[in-house]
Amino acid sequence: MRVNNTAGVKPIFAESVPGRTGFSLPALDVPSQPLSAILPADLLRQEPPVLPEVSELGVVRHFTRLSQLNHSVDSGFYPLGSCTMKYNPKINEDVAGLDGFADLHPLQPEETCQGALQVIFELEQYLCEITGMDAFTLQPAAGAHGELTGLMLIKAYHRQRGEAATRTEVIVPDSAHGTNPASAAMCGFKVVEVPSNERGNVDIAALRRVVGPQTAALMLTNPNTLGLFEENILEIAEIVHEAGGLLYYDGANANAILGIARPGDMGFDVIHLNLHKTFAAPHGGGGPGAGPVGVKRALEPFLPLPRVIKDADSYRFNYDLPQSIGKVKGFYGNFLVALKAYTYIRQMGAAGLKAVAENAVLNANYLLAQLKDYFDLPYPRRCMHEFVLSGSRQKANGVKTLDMAKRLLDFGIHAPTIYFPLIVEEAMMIEPTETESKQTLDEFVQAMRQIAREAEESPELLQQAPTKLPVSRLDETAAARNPDLRWRG
Amino acid sequence: MRVNNTAGVKPIFAESVPGRTGFSLPALDVPSQPLSAILPADLLRQEPPVLPEVSELGVVRHFTRLSQLNHSVDSGFYPLGSCTMKYNPKINEDVAGLDGFADLHPLQPEETCQGALQVIFELEQYLCEITGMDAFTLQPAAGAHGELTGLMLIKAYHRQRGEAATRTEVIVPDSAHGTNPASAAMCGFKVVEVPSNERGNVDIAALRRVVGPQTAALMLTNPNTLGLFEENILEIAEIVHEAGGLLYYDGANANAILGIARPGDMGFDVIHLNLHKTFAAPHGGGGPGAGPVGVKRALEPFLPLPRVIKDADSYRFNYDLPQSIGKVKGFYGNFLVALKAYTYIRQMGAAGLKAVAENAVLNANYLLAQLKDYFDLPYPRRCMHEFVLSGSRQKANGVKTLDMAKRLLDFGIHAPTIYFPLIVEEAMMIEPTETESKQTLDEFVQAMRQIAREAEESPELLQQAPTKLPVSRLDETAAARNPDLRWRG
Amino acid sequence: MAFIANTPADQAEMLAAIGVAEIAELFADIPASLRLTRELNLPAPEAEPILLKNLKSLAARNISAGEAVVFLGAGTYDHYVPSVVGHILGRSEFYTAYTPYQAEISQGTLQAIYEYQTMICNLTGLDVSNASLYDGATAVVEAVLMATGATRRCKVVVSAGLNPEYRRVLATYCDFLDLQLVVGLLSEGEPSAEQLHDLVDEQTAAVIVQYPNFFGQIEAGIEQLAEVAHAKGALLICAANPIALGLLKPPGELGVDIACGEGQALGNRMAFGGPHLGYLACREQYLRRMPGRIVGATTDASGKRGYVLTLQAREQHIRRQKATSNICSNQALNALAATVYLSLLGPQGLAQVAEHSVQKAHYLYNQLLQIEGISPGLPGPFFHEFTVRVKANPEELFSRLVEYGILGPLPLARYYPELSDLVLFCVTEQRTKEELDYLVKVLGGLL
Amino acid sequence: MAFIANTPADQAEMLAAIGVAEIAELFADIPASLRLTRELNLPAPEAEPILLKNLKSLAARNISAGEAVVFLGAGTYDHYVPSVVGHILGRSEFYTAYTPYQAEISQGTLQAIYEYQTMICNLTGLDVSNASLYDGATAVVEAVLMATGATRRCKVVVSAGLNPEYRRVLATYCDFLDLQLVVGLLSEGEPSAEQLHDLVDEQTAAVIVQYPNFFGQIEAGIEQLAEVAHAKGALLICAANPIALGLLKPPGELGVDIACGEGQALGNRMAFGGPHLGYLACREQYLRRMPGRIVGATTDASGKRGYVLTLQAREQHIRRQKATSNICSNQALNALAATVYLSLLGPQGLAQVAEHSVQKAHYLYNQLLQIEGISPGLPGPFFHEFTVRVKANPEELFSRLVEYGILGPLPLARYYPELSDLVLFCVTEQRTKEELDYLVKVLGGLL
Ligand SMILES: Cc1ncc(COP(=O)(O)O)c(C=O)c1O
Ligand SMILES: Cc1ncc(COP(=O)(O)O)c(C=O)c1O
């Protein structure tokens, strides 16, 4: 346990004592030669690398204590919008820890990894059915990686049609996640921003203005990052398709529509999913994730290689894909993450996935109803699985959204996503997920209402928050001004 | 993580909501009958038992939070004397979690559990070698259980010799652990206490006075609970044996002598070991432990049944033991705990075990050297793996040992064992174990010295401790006066 | 060395601080003749990678429940242990803590035990529970000792339907503690009033029954027995299967004074017989006779709710030879498993596990009786275990079935020589119809 | 439902609070034509007990490293992962947390990353490290993008000894990002000065080498190459095996500007190729071009040390299309595994793992060359991988060896059609002499 006065955990290098170790190897059982006889003498290290020298208990205690400084889904509510911090079923961890999955070499003969190939094959099929797409690749390692892959596929498509040179623009709504424009730019596209209208939808008129023969694609998140369903999605699809562009779906918010609606039916040509959000794989404190990409039939030939195919009762890799864009990551993606998603889908089934969407949306709307009188609501609509409040009312009293976020930490609750989407001033993006109970939501409502009250009555309480954590507010500016990025002893 | 203001964790019953669950079963796949048709209608429950109704996340979060309220070896120093709170190697947990061990039914055919039988057989052999005894049983579930078993064996021995009716007394030093007299009494013996002398050894003259034809056994812990080696052990053995009594060894302190000396060589006839202390099996917040009992050849026929024997290359149970005392526990003891000890011994080997004793004793003597000027030291001798200080000096200033113990908690350090052994006023029994580093010991020394200073300068600080934990000092008297032993909503 | 933190330099500094030249000097109090001059004769140390490999191959020399179809019960049950249980037990704050002597820094363990006690009370219909005992067998022993203590009598009447493993342990204790053990009663149907009166007399401290009994039977007449026992001043002890208590009337409602038994079925792996946990609950009036740890709620200096070990005056570390029992370490982590398990299942989940087990057992029973060579065993309603009579040598059958990947049924002659052609089947919710039908097919072929 | 907390009663209350009659109304914004009117066509839901059984049988359809003798390497290595690594990664405070956006409540993750960065710097001999990238292949890509950005050039010269899996990924990116990829250099010994000058010109942004290279060779001349590259204004990128860096001179000392590559070997299981981690470290001057998260130390309001994500102005969530990279989620948990692994091993342990691998590889190499039908492959000193020429069809051999429980060696023709009779062996510290001798015996029989 963490005692309140804990003076932080020392960097592990500071715990190091020469000669101590937390590991031992079996004795070398082959005849050994002097290293200098087998390795180039001039390339041998003069000095061993500086690494900590700690006993096994020392290592365990160090990282156990570090873990105790973290908030996590398992320890409390985590309404971080757009991140879908739902419960990660423990059984998924067990399955991913089975030697028969975790101890496979990626290059071992196909006949020795039929179970793994089956998981890949079937998961791709499930994702097709869930999204209404025709084919999937599991290769991308995360959402942003999926975006980049998807844009490559789009470029390959235009290339095949001889339009790559002209279709140089990717349209991105102003509410889009930063990875969307970043991925487009990385893939060599010019990013064209399209504004949102007062309902939080893409401004159709504006869209018509920017669409044209130069349009490679429109990237859309739906529900978008305001938590709102793009009501005009069919019209948007028509506009883009008519101009010869393709529609890209950022699936970060797919939790809202599982079993309810499918991007494939909405007209999207390429999509990615975040298995570490929608499909309950844990986020690992920053990753690993997985960002499978799905496409319509016309784009299937371009998918990364290899693909897993089924011959009668056995599975194999197909590398013979002449139109494939090639590889975007080593091997077959973050396999164990995919395995967790596979396990999750098998456990939930169709009815379970639909219940996920229903309860995610129910929980979000419930919170919205309970909080809308206490904070500004820029888009007063029903929301989907998340919603965005504005802290402008409190800002007027000198309390920034940042202050409120930090104060929330003192309640043992993670802050919402803040200052995103950019189009909402002092934004707070709240996503409860379906795995939280009404009781937890009610505790959150209480905390948020108390914070709203404090913002009026005692702003300094918020400006000084957090006060009940191992550290008080950390100086980010100083960190960036004088980067201290490694321990130097 | 635990936030400081946390209002405690509600009892899980208070989190219950009717109809919620954290579990689902596959559908029943056999034809079903009305329960009343197959079970006696008058014995069916009218009301379901009151149990919490919580989602899987709810359960995970509840117990994760509870865990965060605990101190543990993995989170900090735990110098709880006599308990040997050493590091519990993680590999032991992995081994004990293997399906091939954890999913065995105790009654499955012997040919289907050869690996498990081999573990039992070999562990008994290792324990014989380590202790100098001739035969072991793994059946007792803990140290106290081992004591009782050992005393039954002793009684069986005297019975066989026709002396059971006369040998009705068990001699126990005044420094003995409470389980010793309790076990003796439970086994129907009269407990005779023998005092310690000024060196902390058994008072030989007093021993001679109480020994006689009525003596069934002397129970001894060596090193004793003062952390002192019984210097006259050979003389004591002679005295007891000459009177026709047997010598029982409480092995709770065996960590001090691994590979250095053996109770079997000291003259002990029956011993128990605490696998959850000396052999690194974790204590589990109170158990499970394991208390194997070893005997000299003369007592072997009385050991509990069954015993594992080896026929050529296979192992089997032997139930054909006419002189056996019978069973003292279901099946074969706490098998998975024994398995952890087995794994530990295999990893340590002879040299490793000796290093355990050496470093345990070194660490204790180092602490003793660093602390002896700050607290009273009732027995100013070199100690073994633990030592006992007295808080009498501080008591004079109104600070009880209890206060100092509670204050230590504020440093993130578990308190020593306090008020035991009973023969030391305001006792603090400190056992660092070999797995702690000098750096950790130095931090402890600092904390203890600061506490000694505070006891002089600001006793109220100690009397009010702890102040930095989830709860402040708990009222034990009230708890005992008005027992509230279950949640009633 | 990974598990020993001191380096040679540390050791040198520490020796200097102590004022000795070498570690050996610290052992000077040990008479020289006792000091080992050789290394222990143990297998050479194995570094972790090799060790793990070797232990995995040892494990592979066993056939685990996942690799076979298990029909063995008899007190240890192959119920499903939800994944969450292992994850919570794997939290090192729980498993690397000691008994919660310092309450303020052990609230996690203490509250979990308090919740465990509550669940055991609610399941058994009794007033108070302790924090666990070693196992079912020793829990029965401890219950008997409570009864002999409370009544100051020393005769104990035990149903032949009490798990023979428990009876063996009880017999050992009775032998050494000078108690008189009488086995009789039940097991072949309801005892007559006379039988009861013969067995239970003014010397009787306790009567012990099992519910459902060892043969799976749900015996009628526990209430009647309670009356007889109470009329004679004896206590009624009932070893109940806690899973069955999801469906069956709690012992407390049947007049039972002490319920006790094996808690393994609640979220603990079979583990070749241990570690499991003994549970024990009783009427309030016997509280101060209870063995083992008890946790109580209290408040801290600021009035905040908290938990402590309480009523320690019963225990050996305070009371020494006058303690209610010698038990010190118990099976806390196993009790935690039970608590997590019951929290996950809730009342409905527990009832479902019980019902599935019952339904599947009855399905199998009916299917088995279709087989030529199998006929009914002991009569009466049963829970998820039952006996049948086989036209074959049960021990040989037991061995033969291993070849088909089947573990069980248990030959009863092992415990009851007189029941030499009876075998005991157990069916938990884990057995699928496919597995049951497979067993029937295999047995049909063998008999 | 275990993963959905709301009961029907909760739902009713919540709907009332929202002011709608049923959940379906909440989806009113979705055009009716888009709303699914059927259930998804997915396998029926499986409760945990059945699910686990089924997934265990799927796993059993694979042959895992523990069941075979593995000689496959090629970028994914069968090193031993100490037990502690899994236990720490299994702490849910780590694995169920998100990216540490709120620093004050995420100090555990942040400090661990800071320690990771330090270790990567110390291993590579470079100044700064990020918090991880997707894998070795994408780390190389990101390094290239740093170089093309820094030099504003678009030609990339790659050693043929760079892992072909990385080269394939790099080729894809170059294709779509309009970079020119030139494969040449090395792999058959040191290139001549002219060769180098031909390849590296004023358009060259970066030269990429691997250390040791894909064939296991430890190429000489990296320093020389650095000089040539720097003379032409290009950067030298080195994909180094971090285990090898326990023994070999760090890239930073050889003139390398960016070291990057695959960190799997550091405490991560092979996992059929992922999740692993890409690491990347560079000279200080390129810091602001680094992709991905970076953690920095700072102080809190009271001056206490703490950690935050820093230099975020490089990143996509701030800089959007002008970001240094689009990466957002990375491989934090895998980086944690590497950090725990390196903490356990320390410098000596790492050197030992490296040395044992090297010694065993050389032992095997020498033994193999005794076999008729095996002859030396590519020349020069090697680390723990090496090539040999076999008198057999390598693909057939690959398949045949499976029957003997042997995985590998890798037929090189898969990646290098011109090396059609070469195979690649990898030997880690895990292979025992017995296994090596077994392989030699089996191969002796087959060739
Ligand atoms: C809307 C949206 N798109 C894309 C991403 C990027 O996904 P990843 O972090 O997996 O790369 C995120 C993640 O935060 C997101 O919220
Ligand atoms: C000296 C001594 N003897 C006996 C015991 C009893 O052991 P257990 O708790 O395993 O029953 C202990 C445990 O605290 C002890 O310290």
XYZ file of N, CA, C and O in Angstrom, chain B residues 55-102:
192
model
N -21.366 -6.647 -10.670
C -20.835 -7.010 -11.993
C -19.394 -7.505 -11.857
O -18.769 -7.335 -10.808
N -18.876 -8.076 -12.923
C -17.495 -8.557 -12.858
C -16.549 -7.394 -12.559
O -15.654 -7.517 -11.709
N -16.753 -6.266 -13.229
C -15.919 -5.101 -12.925
C -16.091 -4.689 -11.469
O -15.126 -4.328 -10.788
N -17.323 -4.744 -10.998
C -17.572 -4.365 -9.609
C -16.761 -5.224 -8.650
O -16.170 -4.718 -7.688
N -16.725 -6.508 -8.911
C -15.971 -7.419 -8.049
C -14.466 -7.129 -8.155
O -13.770 -7.010 -7.144
N -14.006 -6.991 -9.373
C -12.578 -6.737 -9.575
C -12.172 -5.441 -8.883
O -11.151 -5.382 -8.191
N -12.984 -4.430 -9.057
C -12.616 -3.129 -8.481
C -12.666 -3.187 -6.958
O -11.785 -2.639 -6.286
N -13.666 -3.848 -6.432
C -13.778 -3.946 -4.981
C -12.530 -4.602 -4.377
O -11.904 -4.064 -3.465
N -12.161 -5.738 -4.901
C -11.044 -6.452 -4.287
C -9.694 -5.839 -4.657
O -8.731 -5.952 -3.892
N -9.634 -5.197 -5.809
C -8.401 -4.470 -6.137
C -8.205 -3.341 -5.129
O -7.108 -3.146 -4.593
N -9.282 -2.639 -4.852
C -9.181 -1.554 -3.863
C -8.848 -2.095 -2.485
O -8.045 -1.520 -1.757
N -9.473 -3.185 -2.118
C -9.140 -3.763 -0.811
C -7.645 -4.089 -0.761
O -6.964 -3.790 0.219
N -7.162 -4.684 -1.840
C -5.742 -5.070 -1.826
C -4.879 -3.842 -1.570
O -3.838 -3.929 -0.923
N -5.313 -2.717 -2.095
C -4.508 -1.504 -1.961
C -4.470 -0.969 -0.534
O -3.719 -0.047 -0.238
N -5.272 -1.552 0.325
C -5.250 -1.132 1.727
C -4.290 -1.979 2.563
O -4.160 -1.782 3.762
N -3.645 -2.914 1.914
C -2.749 -3.843 2.618
C -1.284 -3.488 2.468
O -0.852 -3.104 1.381
N -0.554 -3.680 3.525
C 0.895 -3.755 3.417
C 1.248 -5.195 3.059
O 0.503 -6.122 3.395
N 2.372 -5.377 2.396
C 2.777 -6.731 1.993
C 4.274 -6.734 1.746
O 4.890 -5.674 1.616
N 4.846 -7.911 1.677
C 6.285 -8.004 1.397
C 6.613 -7.297 0.081
O 7.621 -6.611 -0.035
N 5.731 -7.463 -0.902
C 6.023 -6.867 -2.205
C 5.941 -5.347 -2.192
O 6.410 -4.707 -3.123
N 5.301 -4.797 -1.174
C 5.242 -3.343 -1.183
C 6.148 -2.693 -0.151
O 6.400 -1.494 -0.241
N 6.664 -3.430 0.793
C 7.569 -2.793 1.743
C 8.145 -3.757 2.771
O 7.768 -4.931 2.843
N 9.023 -3.219 3.557
C 9.737 -3.994 4.577
C 8.746 -4.540 5.605
O 7.797 -3.852 5.984
N 8.991 -5.765 6.074
C 7.997 -6.476 6.888
C 8.727 -7.256 7.983
O 8.670 -8.494 8.023
N 9.397 -6.540 8.904
C 10.288 -7.225 9.860
C 9.548 -7.864 11.031
O 9.902 -7.651 12.194
N 8.549 -8.630 10.725
C 7.679 -9.216 11.734
C 8.354 -10.451 12.316
O 8.404 -11.507 11.692
N 8.885 -10.292 13.517
C 9.685 -11.348 14.120
C 8.938 -12.662 14.218
O 7.734 -12.699 14.460
N 9.677 -13.740 13.995
C 9.175 -15.095 14.105
C 8.367 -15.502 12.868
O 8.035 -16.664 12.716
N 8.063 -14.533 12.000
C 7.206 -14.829 10.852
C 7.989 -14.983 9.549
O 7.460 -15.440 8.553
N 9.259 -14.576 9.587
C 10.145 -14.769 8.435
C 9.496 -14.300 7.142
O 9.260 -15.075 6.214
N 9.201 -13.019 7.109
C 8.526 -12.463 5.936
C 9.543 -12.157 4.853
O 9.810 -11.002 4.507
N 10.065 -13.228 4.282
C 11.029 -13.075 3.200
C 10.305 -12.936 1.866
O 9.094 -13.165 1.771
N 11.047 -12.601 0.858
C 10.507 -12.516 -0.498
C 10.017 -13.887 -0.951
O 10.683 -14.894 -0.733
N 8.876 -13.902 -1.594
C 8.303 -15.139 -2.132
C 8.518 -15.162 -3.637
O 7.836 -14.447 -4.364
N 9.460 -15.968 -4.097
C 9.800 -15.923 -5.527
C 8.572 -16.145 -6.418
O 7.750 -17.010 -6.162
N 8.501 -15.346 -7.454
C 7.342 -15.401 -8.346
C 7.250 -16.730 -9.078
O 6.166 -17.199 -9.401
N 8.384 -17.315 -9.339
C 8.358 -18.574 -10.086
C 7.580 -19.637 -9.311
O 6.928 -20.501 -9.903
N 7.620 -19.557 -8.003
C 6.868 -20.522 -7.196
C 5.373 -20.421 -7.480
O 4.663 -21.427 -7.500
N 4.918 -19.196 -7.645
C 3.498 -19.001 -7.935
C 3.161 -19.591 -9.297
O 2.101 -20.193 -9.486
N 4.047 -19.391 -10.253
C 3.800 -19.914 -11.597
C 3.709 -21.431 -11.562
O 2.832 -22.029 -12.182
N 4.635 -22.033 -10.855
C 4.662 -23.497 -10.798
C 3.384 -24.009 -10.127
O 2.726 -24.925 -10.621
N 3.019 -23.377 -9.033
C 1.822 -23.831 -8.313
C 0.559 -23.560 -9.124
O -0.498 -24.123 -8.836
N 0.662 -22.714 -10.122
C -0.500 -22.425 -10.963
C -0.602 -23.323 -12.187
O -1.580 -23.239 -12.931
N 0.375 -24.167 -12.397
C 0.311 -25.061 -13.565
C -0.886 -26.001 -13.438
O -1.094 -26.606 -12.385
N -1.647 -26.115 -14.507
C -2.820 -26.988 -14.473
C -2.440 -28.403 -14.028
O -3.209 -29.062 -13.338
N -1.272 -28.823 -14.439
C -0.835 -30.184 -14.130
C -0.630 -30.429 -12.641
O -0.487 -31.575 -12.201
N -0.605 -29.377 -11.862
C -0.555 -29.533 -10.403
C -1.858 -29.055 -9.749
O -2.376 -29.686 -8.844
N -2.346 -27.909 -10.228
C -3.469 -27.275 -9.522
C -4.806 -27.931 -9.836
O -5.754 -27.789 -9.072
